[in-house]
Tab-separated table of C-alpha atoms in Angstrom:
chain	number	residue	atom	x	y	z
A	1	MET	CA	-0.513	-0.526	0.112
A	2	ARG	CA	1.193	3.453	-0.591
A	3	ALA	CA	0.653	6.741	0.841
A	4	THR	CA	1.331	10.757	0.287
A	5	VAL	CA	2.650	12.844	2.836
A	6	LEU	CA	2.042	16.420	2.023
A	7	VAL	CA	3.781	18.744	4.916
A	8	ARG	CA	3.063	22.784	4.471
A	9	PRO	CA	4.447	25.502	6.428
A	10	LYS	CA	1.653	26.523	8.278
A	11	GLN	CA	-0.634	30.200	7.199
A	12	GLY	CA	0.687	33.246	8.185
A	13	ILE	CA	4.606	31.343	9.069
A	14	LEU	CA	6.573	33.807	6.639
A	15	ASP	CA	8.041	31.487	4.184
A	16	PRO	CA	10.608	32.879	2.434
A	17	GLN	CA	11.419	29.993	0.086
A	18	GLY	CA	7.451	30.691	-0.855
A	19	ASP	CA	7.903	34.813	-1.256
A	20	ALA	CA	11.448	33.891	-4.214
A	21	VAL	CA	9.261	31.449	-5.634
A	22	GLU	CA	6.648	34.126	-5.818
A	23	THR	CA	9.003	36.864	-6.892
A	24	ALA	CA	10.699	34.232	-9.515
A	25	LEU	CA	7.199	33.766	-10.718
A	26	ALA	CA	6.746	37.807	-11.253
A	27	HIS	CA	9.929	38.071	-13.504
A	28	LEU	CA	8.819	35.254	-16.243
A	29	GLY	CA	5.996	37.351	-16.943
A	30	PHE	CA	3.051	35.018	-14.600
A	31	SER	CA	0.322	36.986	-11.984
A	32	VAL	CA	0.779	34.845	-9.189
A	33	THR	CA	-0.403	37.086	-6.436
A	34	ASP	CA	1.105	34.310	-3.193
A	35	ALA	CA	3.240	30.831	-3.405
A	36	ARG	CA	4.568	28.750	-1.060
A	37	VAL	CA	6.722	25.573	-0.492
A	38	GLY	CA	5.866	22.276	1.563
A	39	LYS	CA	6.896	18.656	0.682
A	40	VAL	CA	6.162	15.834	-0.559
A	41	VAL	CA	6.456	12.572	1.867
A	42	ASP	CA	6.391	9.348	-0.737
A	43	LEU	CA	6.076	5.815	1.437
A	44	GLU	CA	5.780	2.160	0.794
A	45	LEU	CA	3.837	0.480	3.140
A	46	ASP	CA	3.740	-3.110	4.272
A	47	ALA	CA	-0.293	-2.473	5.645
A	48	THR	CA	-3.225	-4.016	3.163
A	49	ASP	CA	-5.530	-1.937	5.131
A	50	PRO	CA	-6.316	1.714	4.028
A	51	ALA	CA	-7.295	2.506	7.702
A	52	GLU	CA	-4.458	0.889	9.232
A	53	ALA	CA	-2.218	2.183	7.494
A	54	ARG	CA	-3.325	5.655	7.952
A	55	VAL	CA	-3.282	5.197	11.766
A	56	GLN	CA	-0.176	4.318	11.000
A	57	VAL	CA	0.189	7.330	8.764
A	58	GLU	CA	-0.894	9.663	11.271
A	59	LYS	CA	1.514	8.717	14.070
A	60	MET	CA	3.720	9.247	11.653
A	61	CYS	CA	3.274	12.568	10.940
A	62	VAL	CA	3.428	13.005	14.429
A	63	GLU	CA	6.154	11.929	15.437
A	64	LEU	CA	8.689	12.538	12.931
A	65	LEU	CA	7.370	13.861	9.076
A	66	ALA	CA	6.042	17.666	10.479
A	67	ASN	CA	6.091	20.463	13.231
A	68	PRO	CA	2.663	20.743	14.202
A	69	LEU	CA	4.506	24.992	15.064
A	70	MET	CA	5.072	25.552	12.369
A	71	GLU	CA	3.687	22.795	9.716
A	72	SER	CA	0.189	21.055	8.945
A	73	TYR	CA	-0.041	18.144	7.135
A	74	GLU	CA	-2.241	16.071	4.666
A	75	VAL	CA	-1.959	12.001	4.668
A	76	GLU	CA	-3.374	9.991	1.640
A	77	ILE	CA	-4.115	6.785	1.623
A	78	HIS	CA	-3.398	5.545	-1.651
A	79	GLY	CA	-4.698	1.235	-2.342
B	1	MET	CA	43.190	22.295	47.359
B	2	ALA	CA	43.178	22.030	43.775
B	3	SER	CA	40.524	22.915	42.107
B	4	PRO	CA	38.391	19.782	40.567
B	5	GLN	CA	38.531	20.185	36.999
B	6	PRO	CA	34.298	19.429	35.649
B	7	ARG	CA	33.724	17.102	33.063
B	8	VAL	CA	31.843	18.588	30.122
B	9	GLY	CA	31.481	16.071	27.604
B	10	VAL	CA	30.347	17.641	23.676
B	11	ILE	CA	28.235	15.085	21.442
B	12	THR	CA	29.141	13.509	17.905
B	13	TYR	CA	26.649	12.770	15.798
B	14	PRO	CA	27.435	12.141	12.412
B	15	GLY	CA	27.470	15.374	10.160
B	16	SER	CA	28.634	17.377	13.452
B	17	GLN	CA	30.894	19.744	12.832
B	18	ASP	CA	32.462	21.847	15.630
B	19	ASP	CA	32.212	19.178	18.522
B	20	ARG	CA	36.514	19.409	18.240
B	21	ASP	CA	36.227	23.433	18.276
B	22	ALA	CA	33.592	23.156	21.665
B	23	LEU	CA	35.869	20.564	23.062
B	24	TRP	CA	39.358	22.370	22.020
B	25	ALA	CA	37.246	25.875	23.865
B	26	LEU	CA	36.429	23.739	26.430
B	27	ALA	CA	39.995	22.489	27.668
B	28	ALA	CA	41.597	26.021	27.335
B	29	LEU	CA	38.790	27.079	29.476
B	30	ASP	CA	39.903	24.227	32.012
B	31	ALA	CA	37.394	21.798	31.866
B	32	GLU	CA	37.912	18.241	31.599
B	33	ALA	CA	36.507	17.399	27.899
B	34	ILE	CA	34.958	14.452	26.996
B	35	PRO	CA	33.583	12.843	23.568
B	36	VAL	CA	31.398	11.444	22.979
B	37	TRP	CA	29.403	9.379	20.280
B	38	HIS	CA	25.820	10.072	19.253
B	39	GLU	CA	25.124	5.564	19.568
B	40	GLU	CA	26.316	5.797	23.173
B	41	HIS	CA	22.764	4.524	25.127
B	42	GLU	CA	24.093	6.088	28.715
B	43	LEU	CA	26.574	9.155	28.915
B	44	PRO	CA	29.532	9.139	30.789
B	45	ASP	CA	29.950	10.451	34.452
B	46	LEU	CA	29.749	14.623	33.842
B	47	ASP	CA	29.090	17.984	35.163
B	48	ALA	CA	28.079	18.905	32.182
B	49	VAL	CA	26.549	18.244	27.906
B	50	VAL	CA	27.203	20.225	24.987
B	51	LEU	CA	25.464	19.431	22.215
B	52	PRO	CA	27.253	21.361	19.358
B	53	GLY	CA	27.080	23.074	15.427
B	54	GLY	CA	27.285	21.051	12.389
B	55	PHE	CA	24.512	19.536	9.976
B	56	SER	CA	23.818	16.310	12.042
B	57	TYR	CA	22.138	13.407	10.020
B	58	GLY	CA	22.330	16.106	6.807
B	59	ASP	CA	19.560	18.114	8.112
B	60	TYR	CA	17.479	16.135	6.038
B	61	LEU	CA	13.506	15.835	6.425
B	62	ARG	CA	14.450	19.364	9.659
B	63	CYS	CA	17.526	20.682	11.268
B	64	GLY	CA	17.907	18.908	14.089
B	65	ALA	CA	14.914	15.969	13.426
B	66	ILE	CA	16.778	12.567	12.753
B	67	ALA	CA	19.376	13.549	15.650
B	68	ARG	CA	16.855	13.449	18.080
B	69	PHE	CA	15.919	10.156	17.896
B	70	SER	CA	19.534	9.585	18.485
B	71	PRO	CA	20.055	6.572	21.732
B	72	ALA	CA	21.953	9.916	23.046
B	73	THR	CA	19.842	12.384	22.574
B	74	ALA	CA	17.082	10.124	24.363
B	75	ALA	CA	20.567	9.842	27.057
B	76	VAL	CA	20.787	14.015	27.018
B	77	CYS	CA	16.794	14.627	27.508
B	78	GLU	CA	17.208	11.538	31.414
B	79	TYR	CA	20.193	14.403	32.057
B	80	ALA	CA	18.350	17.614	31.438
B	81	ASP	CA	15.095	15.669	33.411
B	82	ALA	CA	17.523	15.653	36.282
B	83	GLY	CA	18.412	18.667	36.773
B	84	GLY	CA	22.376	18.216	34.638
B	85	LEU	CA	23.748	20.935	32.508
B	86	VAL	CA	22.551	21.239	28.572
B	87	LEU	CA	23.913	23.480	26.346
B	88	GLY	CA	23.240	23.253	22.789
B	89	ILE	CA	25.512	25.678	20.512
B	90	CYS	CA	23.388	26.008	16.592
B	91	ASN	CA	22.649	23.006	15.735
B	92	GLY	CA	22.255	21.526	18.742
B	93	PHE	CA	20.062	24.146	19.281
B	94	GLN	CA	18.347	22.625	16.297
B	95	ILE	CA	18.114	18.908	17.883
B	96	LEU	CA	17.091	20.534	21.430
B	97	CYS	CA	13.915	22.324	19.888
B	98	GLU	CA	13.128	19.116	17.989
B	99	ALA	CA	13.899	16.928	20.940
B	100	GLY	CA	11.650	19.462	23.445
B	101	LEU	CA	14.195	20.351	25.797
B	102	LEU	CA	13.776	23.664	24.568
B	103	PRO	CA	10.180	25.727	22.749
B	104	GLY	CA	10.386	26.806	19.516
B	105	VAL	CA	11.676	25.643	16.132
B	106	LEU	CA	14.445	27.009	14.474
B	107	LEU	CA	13.465	28.467	9.927
B	108	ARG	CA	15.355	28.899	7.602
B	109	ASN	CA	17.178	32.768	7.519
B	110	ALA	CA	14.012	35.037	6.374
B	111	SER	CA	16.970	37.194	3.836
B	112	LEU	CA	17.074	32.796	2.385
B	113	ARG	CA	20.850	33.583	3.115
B	114	PHE	CA	23.270	31.620	4.969
B	115	VAL	CA	24.901	34.788	7.074
B	116	CYS	CA	28.389	33.856	8.027
B	117	ARG	CA	29.931	37.176	10.956
B	118	ASP	CA	30.193	38.262	13.945
B	119	VAL	CA	27.079	39.578	15.511
B	120	PRO	CA	26.378	42.084	18.621
B	121	LEU	CA	24.262	39.925	21.250
B	122	VAL	CA	22.507	41.480	24.970
B	123	VAL	CA	22.103	39.567	27.742
B	124	GLU	CA	19.372	39.481	29.258
B	125	ARG	CA	20.136	37.065	31.368
B	126	ALA	CA	23.255	37.250	34.051
B	127	ASP	CA	21.699	34.187	36.761
B	128	LEU	CA	21.861	31.041	34.615
B	129	PRO	CA	24.652	28.375	34.546
B	130	PHE	CA	25.547	29.454	31.875
B	131	THR	CA	25.783	34.003	31.681
B	132	SER	CA	27.698	34.203	35.347
B	133	ARG	CA	30.206	35.835	34.039
B	134	CYS	CA	28.186	38.289	32.376
B	135	ALA	CA	26.014	41.361	33.249
B	136	VAL	CA	22.363	41.986	32.392
B	137	GLY	CA	22.140	44.535	29.428
B	138	GLN	CA	26.327	43.887	27.727
B	139	ARG	CA	26.051	43.738	24.334
B	140	ILE	CA	28.492	40.781	23.185
B	141	VAL	CA	29.973	39.741	20.444
B	142	ILE	CA	30.389	36.335	19.460
B	143	PRO	CA	30.394	34.508	14.967
B	144	VAL	CA	26.506	33.294	13.835
B	145	LYS	CA	27.084	30.667	10.640
B	146	HIS	CA	23.973	29.671	9.888
B	147	GLY	CA	21.328	29.093	7.128
B	148	ASP	CA	17.937	28.026	9.433
B	149	GLY	CA	18.576	30.130	11.986
B	150	ARG	CA	14.972	31.863	12.799
B	151	TRP	CA	13.995	30.812	15.861
B	152	PHE	CA	9.947	30.974	15.581
B	153	ALA	CA	7.320	30.313	18.131
B	154	PRO	CA	4.132	31.204	18.301
B	155	PRO	CA	3.068	34.563	20.387
B	156	GLU	CA	1.307	33.348	23.153
B	157	LEU	CA	4.241	31.221	23.319
B	158	VAL	CA	6.949	33.854	23.480
B	159	HIS	CA	4.717	36.039	25.419
B	160	GLU	CA	5.204	32.980	27.912
B	161	LEU	CA	9.236	32.575	27.236
B	162	GLU	CA	8.995	36.440	28.176
B	163	VAL	CA	6.734	36.360	31.035
B	164	ASN	CA	9.155	33.235	32.546
B	165	ARG	CA	12.704	35.258	32.021
B	166	GLN	CA	13.445	32.167	29.445
B	167	VAL	CA	15.304	34.830	26.479
B	168	VAL	CA	18.889	34.842	27.712
B	169	LEU	CA	20.187	36.175	24.450
B	170	ARG	CA	18.718	38.774	21.842
B	171	TYR	CA	21.156	40.351	18.323
B	172	GLY	CA	21.659	43.665	18.981
B	173	GLU	CA	21.109	43.995	15.421
B	174	PRO	CA	19.057	42.383	12.305
B	175	CYS	CA	20.785	38.736	11.969
B	176	ASN	CA	17.660	36.006	10.384
B	177	GLY	CA	14.723	37.844	11.078
B	178	SER	CA	13.466	35.928	14.241
B	179	VAL	CA	11.225	36.186	16.712
B	180	ALA	CA	11.875	39.488	19.159
B	181	ASP	CA	15.356	39.283	17.750
B	182	ILE	CA	16.039	36.401	20.003
B	183	ALA	CA	19.816	34.023	19.290
B	184	GLY	CA	19.397	32.041	22.565
B	185	ILE	CA	16.388	30.746	24.698
B	186	CYS	CA	16.750	28.761	28.769
B	187	ASN	CA	14.157	26.315	29.082
B	188	GLU	CA	11.888	27.019	32.536
B	189	GLN	CA	14.012	25.828	34.997
B	190	GLY	CA	17.897	27.108	33.852
B	191	ASN	CA	19.728	24.175	33.431
B	192	VAL	CA	18.713	23.914	29.231
B	193	MET	CA	20.125	26.186	27.159
B	194	GLY	CA	20.605	26.710	22.995
B	195	LEU	CA	21.737	29.697	21.206
B	196	MET	CA	22.263	30.330	17.521
B	197	PRO	CA	25.897	31.972	18.212
B	198	HIS	CA	29.577	30.043	18.503
B	199	PRO	CA	30.686	30.864	21.834
B	200	GLU	CA	32.879	27.960	20.862
B	201	HIS	CA	34.818	30.350	17.426
B	202	ALA	CA	35.179	32.848	20.147
B	203	VAL	CA	37.579	31.715	23.052
B	204	ASP	CA	41.046	33.909	21.757
B	205	PRO	CA	41.291	37.491	21.078
B	206	LEU	CA	43.199	36.625	18.601
B	207	LEU	CA	39.247	33.966	16.684
B	208	GLY	CA	38.057	38.443	16.526
B	209	SER	CA	37.037	38.084	20.301
B	210	ALA	CA	36.993	36.423	23.200
B	211	ASP	CA	33.658	36.716	23.892
B	212	GLY	CA	32.144	33.170	23.437
B	213	ALA	CA	34.366	31.781	27.049
B	214	LEU	CA	32.621	34.693	29.148
B	215	ILE	CA	29.489	31.600	27.912
B	216	LEU	CA	31.219	28.709	27.892
B	217	ALA	CA	33.768	29.766	31.181
B	218	SER	CA	30.155	29.998	33.064
B	219	LEU	CA	29.096	26.404	32.532
B	220	VAL	CA	32.234	25.323	32.765
B	221	GLU	CA	32.774	27.375	36.541
B	222	ALA	CA	28.674	25.766	37.278
B	223	ALA	CA	30.364	22.671	36.414
B	224	ARG	CA	32.673	22.784	38.855
B	225	GLU	CA	30.972	24.848	41.566
B	226	ARG	CA	28.673	20.788	41.070
B	227	VAL	CA	31.752	18.796	41.505
B	228	LEU	CA	31.956	20.890	44.536
B	229	ALA	CA	28.613	20.109	46.087
B	230	LEU	CA	29.373	16.674	45.764
B	231	LEU	CA	32.318	16.120	47.333
């Protein structure tokens, strides 16, 4: 079973990488009013039950993959 | 009776860079400096511990996020919980924050640039084991070298720190965009401190400043007092 974790800088937290991307896109002529840069973690799991997989991945997020002070996360489970 | 030499450990993680400089500086300040490998599950008999600067585990995921799970970090947490003196410098500060021994988190510098220069700092607390040789309001100069040094915490947590007097050092000029210009903080009990500047790189006038010795000599002195208290 596969899972994807999306980790994002929390709303309201200064994201200088996002600001740099926004500026670069503007230089290229794109009309962008905001950009935020996060990260993606793709996981291969031994679990076969989607509910069990979600419980495991949520635990991974809390213990390691995201820091709740500055990041929010979303978990996607793929069959 | 000769003054006892306190034993100060320095943890080496994979990717630590300033462990040897910290060992050298502590020895120069008359401590018995003891290297400790990150795989050690128990600390040797120590009077203080330093977590050095560098890029433990390549700074992968987040700075300090993986070093937090090293066996030695668990031992440092136990040591701190028992009241032991713990100082985290730069990456060591990041590890202490990730491990929950200190509040907040260190984020990418607001400028996105690696900052490597001497910075003025203002001392906010001089009653800690790490700052007893300083005076409140004193300006000291210590170098920084980091890309992720912007200390951050939500406003309510910053307020709590200010009320508890946990801010130890502030930048005397803009450095990395950290909240309230915070350069160094301590835990509520005052036995754990973290700072982004590198005191071990400023212990001799030849290095441009000897102000770092004020921090490290305070620590060595506090460690020595603990040895004397046990005699």
